[in-house]
mmCIF file of C-alpha atoms in Angstrom:
data_model
loop_
_atom_site.group_PDB
_atom_site.id
_atom_site.type_symbol
_atom_site.label_atom_id
_atom_site.label_comp_id
_atom_site.label_asym_id
_atom_site.label_seq_id
_atom_site.Cartn_x
_atom_site.Cartn_y
_atom_site.Cartn_z
ATOM 1 C CA MET A 1 24.986 -89.704 -130.602
ATOM 2 C CA LYS A 2 24.601 -86.755 -128.804
ATOM 3 C CA ASN A 3 25.796 -83.303 -130.633
ATOM 4 C CA ASP A 4 28.198 -84.129 -133.078
ATOM 5 C CA GLU A 5 29.807 -81.480 -134.027
ATOM 6 C CA GLU A 6 31.034 -80.375 -130.719
ATOM 7 C CA ILE A 7 32.460 -83.874 -129.940
ATOM 8 C CA TYR A 8 34.295 -83.640 -133.470
ATOM 9 C CA TYR A 9 35.561 -79.894 -133.182
ATOM 10 C CA SER A 10 36.841 -81.026 -129.158
ATOM 11 C CA MET A 11 38.502 -84.186 -130.561
ATOM 12 C CA ALA A 12 40.440 -82.067 -133.473
ATOM 13 C CA LEU A 13 41.207 -80.058 -130.310
ATOM 14 C CA THR A 14 43.474 -82.655 -128.721
ATOM 15 C CA ARG A 15 44.882 -83.222 -131.568
ATOM 16 C CA LEU A 16 46.246 -79.348 -132.852
ATOM 17 C CA THR A 17 49.878 -79.646 -133.573
ATOM 18 C CA GLY A 18 52.699 -76.690 -131.809
ATOM 19 C CA VAL A 19 49.608 -76.342 -128.891
ATOM 20 C CA ASN A 20 50.132 -77.693 -125.256
ATOM 21 C CA HIS A 21 47.796 -79.221 -123.424
ATOM 22 C CA ALA A 22 47.605 -76.288 -120.895
ATOM 23 C CA VAL A 23 46.710 -73.506 -123.277
ATOM 24 C CA VAL A 24 43.712 -76.003 -125.610
ATOM 25 C CA LEU A 25 42.620 -76.503 -121.581
ATOM 26 C CA GLN A 26 42.507 -73.444 -121.146
ATOM 27 C CA LEU A 27 41.168 -71.748 -124.403
ATOM 28 C CA TYR A 28 38.609 -74.840 -123.521
ATOM 29 C CA LYS A 29 37.007 -73.675 -120.759
ATOM 30 C CA GLU A 30 36.978 -69.895 -121.521
ATOM 31 C CA MET A 31 35.503 -70.210 -124.436
ATOM 32 C CA GLY A 32 32.835 -72.673 -123.628
ATOM 33 C CA GLY A 33 34.198 -75.833 -125.667
ATOM 34 C CA GLY A 34 35.812 -77.238 -128.573
ATOM 35 C CA GLN A 35 33.798 -76.248 -131.477
ATOM 36 C CA ALA A 36 33.898 -72.312 -129.648
ATOM 37 C CA VAL A 37 37.597 -73.054 -129.272
ATOM 38 C CA TYR A 38 37.226 -73.878 -133.802
ATOM 39 C CA GLU A 39 35.684 -70.937 -134.623
ATOM 40 C CA GLN A 40 37.762 -68.443 -132.746
ATOM 41 C CA THR A 41 40.789 -70.002 -133.638
ATOM 42 C CA ARG A 42 40.726 -71.241 -136.981
ATOM 43 C CA GLN A 43 43.074 -68.148 -138.189
ATOM 44 C CA ARG A 44 45.257 -68.510 -135.982
ATOM 45 C CA PHE A 45 46.116 -72.388 -135.282
ATOM 46 C CA HIS A 46 46.603 -75.295 -138.652
ATOM 47 C CA TRP A 47 43.233 -77.291 -137.986
ATOM 48 C CA GLU A 48 43.013 -79.269 -140.969
ATOM 49 C CA GLU A 49 45.015 -82.230 -140.225
ATOM 50 C CA ALA A 50 43.623 -82.168 -136.981
ATOM 51 C CA LEU A 51 40.163 -82.391 -138.164
ATOM 52 C CA HIS A 52 41.201 -84.799 -140.854
ATOM 53 C CA ARG A 53 41.640 -87.154 -137.747
ATOM 54 C CA ALA A 54 39.218 -86.204 -135.390
ATOM 55 C CA ALA A 55 36.887 -87.448 -138.905
ATOM 56 C CA ALA A 56 38.513 -90.454 -139.173
ATOM 57 C CA GLU A 57 37.865 -91.063 -135.023
ATOM 58 C CA MET A 58 34.443 -90.891 -135.872
ATOM 59 C CA GLU A 59 33.820 -92.972 -138.307
ATOM 60 C CA PHE A 60 35.669 -95.356 -135.894
ATOM 61 C CA ILE A 61 33.826 -94.929 -132.519
ATOM 62 C CA THR A 62 30.583 -94.528 -134.714
ATOM 63 C CA LYS A 63 31.258 -98.056 -136.354
ATOM 64 C CA ASN A 64 32.376 -99.936 -132.480
ATOM 65 C CA ASN A 65 30.133 -98.351 -130.486
ATOM 66 C CA ILE A 66 32.727 -95.641 -128.551
ATOM 67 C CA ARG A 67 30.851 -93.680 -125.886
ATOM 68 C CA THR A 68 33.330 -90.783 -126.069
ATOM 69 C CA LEU A 69 33.211 -88.071 -123.351
ATOM 70 C CA THR A 70 34.020 -84.312 -123.376
ATOM 71 C CA LEU A 71 34.136 -81.943 -120.492
ATOM 72 C CA LYS A 72 30.786 -80.803 -120.765
ATOM 73 C CA ASP A 73 29.018 -83.976 -121.252
ATOM 74 C CA ALA A 74 27.466 -85.640 -117.516
ATOM 75 C CA ASP A 75 28.884 -88.454 -117.476
ATOM 76 C CA TYR A 76 32.323 -87.134 -117.630
ATOM 77 C CA PRO A 77 34.624 -88.331 -114.362
ATOM 78 C CA GLN A 78 33.285 -85.423 -112.275
ATOM 79 C CA ARG A 79 36.539 -86.176 -109.979
ATOM 80 C CA LEU A 80 38.584 -85.839 -112.929
ATOM 81 C CA ARG A 81 36.760 -82.612 -114.325
ATOM 82 C CA GLU A 82 37.921 -80.738 -111.128
ATOM 83 C CA CYS A 83 42.076 -81.706 -112.061
ATOM 84 C CA ALA A 84 43.981 -78.692 -113.503
ATOM 85 C CA ASP A 85 44.869 -81.065 -116.319
ATOM 86 C CA ALA A 86 41.916 -83.016 -117.252
ATOM 87 C CA PRO A 87 40.868 -84.880 -120.443
ATOM 88 C CA ILE A 88 39.754 -82.859 -122.459
ATOM 89 C CA VAL A 89 37.881 -86.057 -124.657
ATOM 90 C CA LEU A 90 38.030 -89.073 -123.032
ATOM 91 C CA TYR A 91 36.695 -93.094 -125.368
ATOM 92 C CA TYR A 92 34.779 -95.187 -123.311
ATOM 93 C CA LYS A 93 33.596 -99.075 -123.929
ATOM 94 C CA GLY A 94 32.196 -100.142 -120.814
ATOM 95 C CA SER A 95 29.021 -99.870 -119.064
ATOM 96 C CA ALA A 96 29.967 -98.900 -115.072
ATOM 97 C CA ASP A 97 28.641 -95.696 -113.958
ATOM 98 C CA LEU A 98 32.806 -93.184 -114.113
ATOM 99 C CA ASN A 99 30.717 -91.439 -111.578
ATOM 100 C CA LYS A 100 29.727 -93.975 -109.049
ATOM 101 C CA GLN A 101 29.662 -93.122 -105.314
ATOM 102 C CA ARG A 102 32.569 -94.671 -103.919
ATOM 103 C CA VAL A 103 35.593 -95.264 -106.436
ATOM 104 C CA ILE A 104 39.159 -96.521 -105.817
ATOM 105 C CA ASP A 105 42.271 -97.272 -107.210
ATOM 106 C CA ILE A 106 44.709 -100.578 -106.778
ATOM 107 C CA VAL A 107 48.298 -99.557 -107.786
ATOM 108 C CA GLY A 108 51.851 -100.900 -107.677
ATOM 109 C CA THR A 109 54.845 -102.658 -109.303
ATOM 110 C CA ARG A 110 54.656 -105.012 -112.781
ATOM 111 C CA GLN A 111 56.484 -107.496 -111.195
ATOM 112 C CA CYS A 112 54.190 -108.359 -108.426
ATOM 113 C CA THR A 113 55.445 -110.673 -105.641
ATOM 114 C CA THR A 114 53.222 -113.877 -104.095
ATOM 115 C CA TYR A 115 52.875 -111.680 -101.067
ATOM 116 C CA GLY A 116 51.356 -108.529 -103.461
ATOM 117 C CA GLN A 117 48.814 -110.546 -104.417
ATOM 118 C CA ASP A 118 48.181 -112.217 -101.445
ATOM 119 C CA LEU A 119 47.142 -108.893 -100.212
ATOM 120 C CA ILE A 120 45.158 -107.487 -103.430
ATOM 121 C CA ARG A 121 43.037 -111.547 -102.962
ATOM 122 C CA ARG A 122 42.313 -110.663 -99.138
ATOM 123 C CA PHE A 123 41.831 -106.314 -99.747
ATOM 124 C CA VAL A 124 39.214 -107.114 -102.331
ATOM 125 C CA SER A 125 36.842 -110.334 -101.182
ATOM 126 C CA ASP A 126 37.542 -108.287 -97.280
ATOM 127 C CA LEU A 127 36.217 -105.221 -98.940
ATOM 128 C CA ARG A 128 33.101 -107.280 -101.451
ATOM 129 C CA GLN A 129 32.035 -107.677 -97.921
ATOM 130 C CA ARG A 130 32.769 -104.465 -96.543
ATOM 131 C CA CYS A 131 31.461 -102.378 -98.919
ATOM 132 C CA PRO A 132 30.324 -104.129 -101.997
ATOM 133 C CA ASP A 133 28.610 -100.853 -104.253
ATOM 134 C CA VAL A 134 32.692 -99.789 -105.143
ATOM 135 C CA LEU A 135 34.530 -99.294 -108.862
ATOM 136 C CA ILE A 136 38.083 -100.778 -108.635
ATOM 137 C CA VAL A 137 40.130 -99.033 -111.067
ATOM 138 C CA SER A 138 43.590 -99.660 -112.240
ATOM 139 C CA GLY A 139 46.142 -99.873 -115.299
ATOM 140 C CA LEU A 140 45.615 -103.437 -116.983
ATOM 141 C CA ALA A 141 49.696 -103.592 -116.617
ATOM 142 C CA TYR A 142 51.076 -106.575 -115.788
ATOM 143 C CA GLY A 143 51.635 -107.124 -111.838
ATOM 144 C CA VAL A 144 49.099 -105.465 -109.209
ATOM 145 C CA ASP A 145 47.613 -103.954 -112.114
ATOM 146 C CA ILE A 146 46.067 -106.976 -113.763
ATOM 147 C CA CYS A 147 45.719 -108.845 -110.354
ATOM 148 C CA ALA A 148 44.013 -106.024 -109.691
ATOM 149 C CA HIS A 149 41.004 -106.174 -111.407
ATOM 150 C CA ARG A 150 40.704 -110.542 -112.061
ATOM 151 C CA HIS A 151 39.766 -110.104 -107.742
ATOM 152 C CA ALA A 152 37.342 -107.269 -108.466
ATOM 153 C CA LEU A 153 35.458 -109.654 -111.474
ATOM 154 C CA GLU A 154 36.071 -112.134 -108.989
ATOM 155 C CA ASN A 155 33.684 -111.153 -105.996
ATOM 156 C CA GLY A 156 31.560 -109.568 -108.517
ATOM 157 C CA PHE A 157 32.749 -105.484 -108.704
ATOM 158 C CA GLU A 158 32.597 -103.523 -111.475
ATOM 159 C CA THR A 159 36.451 -102.884 -113.059
ATOM 160 C CA VAL A 160 37.597 -100.087 -115.495
ATOM 161 C CA GLY A 161 41.024 -99.931 -116.531
ATOM 162 C CA VAL A 162 42.442 -96.952 -118.295
ATOM 163 C CA LEU A 163 44.991 -97.607 -120.983
ATOM 164 C CA ALA A 164 47.882 -95.454 -122.372
ATOM 165 C CA HIS A 165 46.837 -96.120 -126.129
ATOM 166 C CA GLY A 166 43.926 -96.117 -128.105
ATOM 167 C CA LEU A 167 40.510 -98.273 -128.201
ATOM 168 C CA ASP A 168 41.726 -100.664 -131.074
ATOM 169 C CA GLN A 169 43.848 -102.822 -129.046
ATOM 170 C CA ILE A 170 45.118 -104.072 -126.072
ATOM 171 C CA TYR A 171 48.285 -103.895 -124.493
ATOM 172 C CA PRO A 172 49.927 -106.535 -123.393
ATOM 173 C CA HIS A 173 48.080 -108.560 -125.499
ATOM 174 C CA LEU A 174 48.143 -111.927 -123.027
ATOM 175 C CA HIS A 175 45.578 -109.558 -120.540
ATOM 176 C CA ARG A 176 42.929 -109.690 -123.594
ATOM 177 C CA ASP A 177 40.375 -111.687 -122.229
ATOM 178 C CA THR A 178 40.296 -109.984 -119.398
ATOM 179 C CA ALA A 179 39.907 -107.072 -121.463
ATOM 180 C CA VAL A 180 36.378 -108.741 -123.594
ATOM 181 C CA GLU A 181 35.016 -109.556 -119.506
ATOM 182 C CA MET A 182 35.997 -105.935 -118.230
ATOM 183 C CA VAL A 183 34.175 -104.289 -120.982
ATOM 184 C CA ARG A 184 31.272 -106.452 -119.659
ATOM 185 C CA HIS A 185 31.933 -105.601 -115.780
ATOM 186 C CA GLY A 186 33.011 -102.364 -115.675
ATOM 187 C CA GLY A 187 34.855 -100.887 -118.748
ATOM 188 C CA LEU A 188 38.525 -100.057 -121.006
ATOM 189 C CA LEU A 189 38.782 -95.513 -120.812
ATOM 190 C CA THR A 190 41.581 -93.684 -122.619
ATOM 191 C CA GLU A 191 42.141 -90.310 -123.925
ATOM 192 C CA TYR A 192 43.988 -91.516 -126.928
ATOM 193 C CA MET A 193 42.650 -91.872 -130.182
ATOM 194 C CA SER A 194 42.929 -95.664 -132.296
ATOM 195 C CA GLN A 195 45.681 -96.462 -133.700
ATOM 196 C CA THR A 196 47.736 -95.005 -130.647
ATOM 197 C CA GLN A 197 50.840 -97.260 -129.461
ATOM 198 C CA ALA A 198 51.975 -98.083 -125.983
ATOM 199 C CA LEU A 199 54.756 -94.847 -125.694
ATOM 200 C CA PRO A 200 56.227 -94.711 -122.019
ATOM 201 C CA ASN A 201 54.927 -91.170 -122.071
ATOM 202 C CA ASN A 202 51.154 -92.311 -122.861
ATOM 203 C CA PHE A 203 51.627 -94.135 -119.604
ATOM 204 C CA ARG A 204 52.604 -91.523 -116.988
ATOM 205 C CA GLN A 205 49.934 -89.641 -119.256
ATOM 206 C CA ARG A 206 47.761 -92.104 -118.158
ATOM 207 C CA ASN A 207 48.338 -92.188 -114.464
ATOM 208 C CA ARG A 208 46.961 -88.895 -113.475
ATOM 209 C CA ILE A 209 43.237 -90.492 -115.118
ATOM 210 C CA VAL A 210 43.942 -93.545 -112.714
ATOM 211 C CA ALA A 211 44.210 -90.509 -109.569
ATOM 212 C CA GLY A 212 41.727 -87.951 -110.235
ATOM 213 C CA MET A 213 38.562 -90.536 -111.061
ATOM 214 C CA SER A 214 39.485 -91.874 -108.199
ATOM 215 C CA ASP A 215 38.548 -91.219 -104.234
ATOM 216 C CA ALA A 216 41.615 -92.688 -102.940
ATOM 217 C CA THR A 217 44.743 -94.495 -104.346
ATOM 218 C CA ILE A 218 45.776 -98.086 -102.766
ATOM 219 C CA LEU A 219 49.717 -99.034 -103.427
ATOM 220 C CA VAL A 220 50.207 -102.627 -102.597
ATOM 221 C CA GLU A 221 53.776 -103.247 -103.893
ATOM 222 C CA SER A 222 56.310 -101.412 -105.122
ATOM 223 C CA ALA A 223 60.336 -100.486 -105.859
ATOM 224 C CA TYR A 224 62.395 -97.528 -105.040
ATOM 225 C CA LYS A 225 61.031 -95.647 -107.823
ATOM 226 C CA GLY A 226 57.672 -96.840 -109.694
ATOM 227 C CA GLY A 227 54.446 -95.916 -111.790
ATOM 228 C CA GLY A 228 52.632 -97.054 -108.907
ATOM 229 C CA LEU A 229 54.799 -94.532 -107.058
ATOM 230 C CA ILE A 230 53.813 -91.467 -109.676
ATOM 231 C CA THR A 231 49.868 -92.541 -109.090
ATOM 232 C CA CYS A 232 50.609 -91.930 -105.829
ATOM 233 C CA ARG A 233 52.265 -88.288 -105.991
ATOM 234 C CA ILE A 234 49.634 -86.900 -108.726
ATOM 235 C CA ALA A 235 46.673 -88.234 -106.204
ATOM 236 C CA GLN A 236 48.864 -86.291 -103.540
ATOM 237 C CA GLU A 237 48.705 -83.362 -105.984
ATOM 238 C CA TYR A 238 44.842 -83.794 -106.522
ATOM 239 C CA GLY A 239 44.262 -83.926 -102.740
ATOM 240 C CA ARG A 240 42.907 -87.166 -102.572
ATOM 241 C CA ASP A 241 43.704 -90.226 -99.721
ATOM 242 C CA VAL A 242 46.758 -91.931 -100.640
ATOM 243 C CA PHE A 243 47.459 -95.899 -98.578
ATOM 244 C CA ALA A 244 49.274 -98.299 -98.841
ATOM 245 C CA PHE A 245 49.914 -101.491 -97.635
ATOM 246 C CA PRO A 246 53.787 -101.769 -95.276
ATOM 247 C CA GLY A 247 56.555 -104.882 -96.837
ATOM 248 C CA ALA A 248 59.133 -106.704 -95.413
ATOM 249 C CA VAL A 249 62.563 -104.707 -94.782
ATOM 250 C CA GLY A 250 64.639 -104.450 -97.085
ATOM 251 C CA MET A 251 62.483 -106.579 -100.265
ATOM 252 C CA PRO A 252 62.906 -104.989 -103.120
ATOM 253 C CA TYR A 253 59.030 -104.047 -104.069
ATOM 254 C CA SER A 254 58.512 -102.834 -100.203
ATOM 255 C CA GLU A 255 60.416 -99.869 -100.864
ATOM 256 C CA GLY A 256 58.465 -97.660 -102.126
ATOM 257 C CA CYS A 257 55.822 -98.581 -100.011
ATOM 258 C CA ASN A 258 57.572 -98.278 -96.961
ATOM 259 C CA LYS A 259 59.065 -94.892 -97.643
ATOM 260 C CA MET A 260 55.675 -93.306 -98.752
ATOM 261 C CA ILE A 261 54.730 -94.540 -95.067
ATOM 262 C CA ARG A 262 57.949 -93.769 -93.095
ATOM 263 C CA ASP A 263 57.669 -89.925 -94.957
ATOM 264 C CA ASN A 264 53.638 -89.285 -94.184
ATOM 265 C CA THR A 265 52.829 -89.062 -97.505
ATOM 266 C CA ALA A 266 50.631 -92.115 -97.271
ATOM 267 C CA ALA A 267 48.762 -93.644 -94.944
ATOM 268 C CA LEU A 268 48.922 -97.099 -93.381
ATOM 269 C CA ILE A 269 46.775 -100.185 -94.019
ATOM 270 C CA THR A 270 46.808 -103.921 -93.559
ATOM 271 C CA SER A 271 43.493 -104.845 -94.792
ATOM 272 C CA ALA A 272 39.824 -103.653 -95.846
ATOM 273 C CA GLU A 273 38.598 -102.472 -92.775
ATOM 274 C CA ASP A 274 41.521 -100.211 -92.498
ATOM 275 C CA PHE A 275 40.889 -98.387 -95.611
ATOM 276 C CA VAL A 276 36.762 -98.669 -94.684
ATOM 277 C CA GLU A 277 37.315 -96.810 -91.929
ATOM 278 C CA ALA A 278 39.591 -94.862 -92.502
ATOM 279 C CA MET A 279 37.528 -93.784 -95.445
ATOM 280 C CA ARG A 280 34.667 -93.141 -93.162
ATOM 281 C CA TRP A 281 33.224 -95.569 -95.731
ATOM 282 C CA GLY A 282 31.087 -97.300 -93.294
ATOM 283 C CA ARG A 283 29.704 -100.553 -93.022
ATOM 284 C CA PRO A 284 26.230 -101.941 -95.225
ATOM 285 C CA PRO A 285 24.309 -105.344 -94.276
ATOM 286 C CA LEU A 286 26.544 -107.909 -95.392
ATOM 287 C CA THR A 287 23.820 -108.496 -98.354
ATOM 288 C CA PRO A 288 24.279 -110.820 -101.520
ATOM 289 C CA PRO A 289 24.115 -109.235 -104.677
ATOM 290 C CA VAL A 290 20.236 -109.380 -106.440
ATOM 291 C CA GLU A 291 20.585 -109.980 -110.459
ATOM 292 C CA GLY A 292 18.976 -106.966 -112.059
ATOM 293 C CA GLU A 293 19.911 -104.366 -109.201
ATOM 294 C CA GLU A 294 22.054 -101.111 -110.219
ATOM 295 C CA GLY A 295 25.564 -102.692 -111.115
ATOM 296 C CA ARG A 296 24.466 -105.340 -113.373
ATOM 297 C CA LEU A 297 24.593 -105.901 -116.736
ATOM 298 C CA PRO A 298 22.270 -105.264 -119.642
ATOM 299 C CA VAL A 299 21.808 -107.972 -121.862
ATOM 300 C CA GLU A 300 24.348 -108.208 -124.669
ATOM 301 C CA GLY A 301 22.219 -106.872 -127.034
ATOM 302 C CA GLU A 302 21.597 -103.741 -125.735
ATOM 303 C CA LEU A 303 24.937 -102.945 -124.803
ATOM 304 C CA PHE A 304 26.785 -103.379 -128.142
ATOM 305 C CA GLY A 305 23.815 -102.743 -130.233
ATOM 306 C CA GLU A 306 24.033 -104.761 -134.356
ATOM 307 C CA LEU A 307 26.864 -105.644 -135.808
ATOM 308 C CA THR A 308 27.997 -104.341 -138.689
ATOM 309 C CA ALA A 309 28.671 -105.513 -141.708
ATOM 310 C CA GLU A 310 32.178 -107.163 -141.870
ATOM 311 C CA GLU A 311 31.382 -108.384 -137.935
ATOM 312 C CA GLN A 312 28.411 -109.955 -139.525
ATOM 313 C CA GLN A 313 30.775 -111.971 -142.898
ATOM 314 C CA VAL A 314 33.046 -112.957 -139.734
ATOM 315 C CA VAL A 315 30.124 -114.396 -137.990
ATOM 316 C CA ASP A 316 28.953 -116.293 -140.862
ATOM 317 C CA LEU A 317 31.564 -117.958 -141.508
ATOM 318 C CA LEU A 318 32.431 -118.875 -138.471
ATOM 319 C CA ARG A 319 28.511 -120.398 -138.312
ATOM 320 C CA LYS A 320 29.721 -122.836 -141.153
ATOM 321 C CA THR A 321 32.746 -123.725 -140.336
ATOM 322 C CA ASN A 322 33.687 -122.676 -136.081
ATOM 323 C CA ASP A 323 36.946 -122.640 -135.471
ATOM 324 C CA LEU A 324 39.059 -121.015 -137.703
ATOM 325 C CA GLN A 325 42.285 -120.020 -137.295
ATOM 326 C CA LEU A 326 43.436 -116.306 -138.266
ATOM 327 C CA ASN A 327 45.148 -117.271 -141.492
ATOM 328 C CA VAL A 328 41.851 -119.135 -143.272
ATOM 329 C CA MET A 329 39.859 -116.993 -141.899
ATOM 330 C CA SER A 330 40.782 -113.847 -143.646
ATOM 331 C CA VAL A 331 41.361 -116.259 -146.937
ATOM 332 C CA LYS A 332 37.478 -116.893 -146.591
ATOM 333 C CA THR A 333 36.164 -113.527 -145.946
ATOM 334 C CA ASN A 334 38.865 -111.500 -148.521
ATOM 335 C CA ILE A 335 39.605 -109.407 -145.303
ATOM 336 C CA PRO A 336 43.523 -108.663 -145.138
ATOM 337 C CA ILE A 337 44.540 -109.577 -141.342
ATOM 338 C CA GLY A 338 45.187 -106.364 -139.868
ATOM 339 C CA PRO A 339 41.580 -105.193 -140.370
ATOM 340 C CA LEU A 340 40.622 -108.594 -139.370
ATOM 341 C CA THR A 341 42.262 -108.987 -136.172
ATOM 342 C CA ALA A 342 40.866 -105.454 -135.160
ATOM 343 C CA ILE A 343 37.275 -107.020 -136.129
ATOM 344 C CA LEU A 344 37.683 -109.962 -133.631
ATOM 345 C CA PHE A 345 38.017 -108.031 -131.089
ATOM 346 C CA GLN A 346 34.708 -105.843 -131.591
ATOM 347 C CA LEU A 347 33.656 -109.496 -131.604
ATOM 348 C CA GLU A 348 34.784 -110.978 -128.161
ATOM 349 C CA MET A 349 34.172 -107.696 -126.592
ATOM 350 C CA LYS A 350 30.876 -108.133 -127.580
ATOM 351 C CA GLY A 351 30.799 -111.538 -126.361
ATOM 352 C CA VAL A 352 30.187 -113.256 -129.953
ATOM 353 C CA VAL A 353 33.468 -115.088 -130.255
ATOM 354 C CA LYS A 354 36.006 -116.032 -127.865
ATOM 355 C CA ALA A 355 40.103 -116.464 -128.923
ATOM 356 C CA LEU A 356 41.547 -119.852 -128.686
ATOM 357 C CA ALA A 357 44.793 -121.584 -127.902
ATOM 358 C CA GLY A 358 46.840 -121.798 -131.084
ATOM 359 C CA GLY A 359 44.906 -118.506 -132.935
ATOM 360 C CA SER A 360 41.559 -119.658 -133.522
ATOM 361 C CA TYR A 361 38.626 -118.238 -132.656
ATOM 362 C CA HIS A 362 35.093 -119.687 -131.752
ATOM 363 C CA LEU A 363 31.773 -118.395 -132.569
ATOM 364 C CA VAL A 364 29.951 -118.157 -128.768
ATOM 365 C CA ASN A 365 26.496 -117.840 -130.014
#
């Protein structure tokens, strides 16, 4: 890991109690980094607990091959860096370039209807034909989010999920398999350390990352009030393009979209063609992707490196007796259920194991 001390102090800076994000961010920018802030304020702020938490997180990210991107890092999303309330630190598991030339986010209701699902399916499929090198971002939530991620994967797009919690868990749990695939064909991104629960306010905070790292926000379906509308409002504040699909008059999950179109706060689109023309992204040649081109993933060994001792212990057990249930594995490895669940999640991320129905785990390779 590069520049460990700067990362360490930047992480601790985000954990200071009694200091709001705006003040912390201003200090970070004025003083030139987390370590500089620490050196100049260690008598002023209470750093001890924050440093202890950062040290524990450094151990976690190193063990789990998680990338830490600070505002000073070249790989930090450049579009997001320009935002006044950008996170100082991001935690990233994946391979997608967060500074790809074209980045969009697709958002909307968690109660996505058949109409909305069909809109997403056709939009993503047609976008692939007209503009194949786009990074698709969303929030991994129920409804529009997960539909956008899954259709992106089906059509060969890289897709990044912005989480409202740490990378030691997936919420909702039902989206775990999709999240594992996204790590190989996109990524998972968060500003939250491990052991951070998915609290309601975190979802509102993560919406600014979704909007801020994108060129354009696309609202598929939304009630009169909803998280998708919050993302659209933030995108507008950031000066980004906002688009919405219209819906039938009187339908609950079309009200938000129709209102934004009526109020001229979102441009109306009915297809990928509308969107591409509005963005002036043009029409590249319709050539199929070639294996090994940009956007294809390195082999798993290159991406994830070697297994930890605990992960190897689990792999060795499954190699002897495959398809074991979690409680059986806990007994045989002498690893408590909680830590074992986290180990198995990381192995899923690495493509080494997969969860089966009934709570069993299968060794893939």
